[in-house]
């Protein structure tokens, strides 16, 4: 059997740790696979690019998660429910779509006990899947975003939503940066005066960005709050994607043993 090829599609994609994580697991578990990265300029060409590269599976990162959803022939019930796909596997010429972001995210924040209320800073693609899964698990989710149009969908689904202009602070157990603010620069995900109202009341602060201490996390630490970056979320969503890639041949913990080495390098 020929080596199976996998990739991550995104733009930008050069910073992604996914290739290293998956290749460590392929090697460690003796699976004949290889994982690379591909910068996809046009999300509408996702399907034809997938087939022209002869791939078996992909992960999809920003800004192509909605295009990934549209490219699938068959959607997992959860991916269908949240309207976002970040993992695609080819089976008999058809593309099967899954979402591993949300379950990975849920596992990552489960270490924070006694958390009921959550504030999302930002309402983009990652918020879409995670807001639904958190609500299903009994969390109360509020979304704060710069502009109103992005919030319409969440409002229809019954979430509490605010823009920077009409925000009324409340007490939130967990404050989570869902934006890319601080990834390439020193910006904060919301005005400092808003953050200074919610961080002191929070039990912990989380950033989906991994591999660097963002200005948001620095601010949280200045208030002596427990913090967490996106490393565990990246790891857990990667493990769940790997389970789909290899047709559930390996257990979560077997995969984790090899994948987590990426953070020791």
JSON list of C-alpha atoms in Angstrom, two decimals, residues 25 32 137 154 167 192-193 239:
[
{"chain": "A", "resi": 25, "resn": "UNK", "atom": "CA", "xyz": [2.41, 10.24, 15.59]},
{"chain": "A", "resi": 32, "resn": "UNK", "atom": "CA", "xyz": [2.56, 4.72, 6.69]},
{"chain": "A", "resi": 137, "resn": "UNK", "atom": "CA", "xyz": [-22.40, 20.97, 28.09]},
{"chain": "A", "resi": 154, "resn": "UNK", "atom": "CA", "xyz": [-25.50, 34.01, 17.65]},
{"chain": "A", "resi": 167, "resn": "UNK", "atom": "CA", "xyz": [-21.26, 46.10, 26.48]},
{"chain": "A", "resi": 192, "resn": "UNK", "atom": "CA", "xyz": [-8.42, 47.69, 27.69]},
{"chain": "A", "resi": 193, "resn": "UNK", "atom": "CA", "xyz": [-11.11, 49.42, 29.75]},
{"chain": "A", "resi": 239, "resn": "UNK", "atom": "CA", "xyz": [-5.44, 13.86, 18.28]}
]
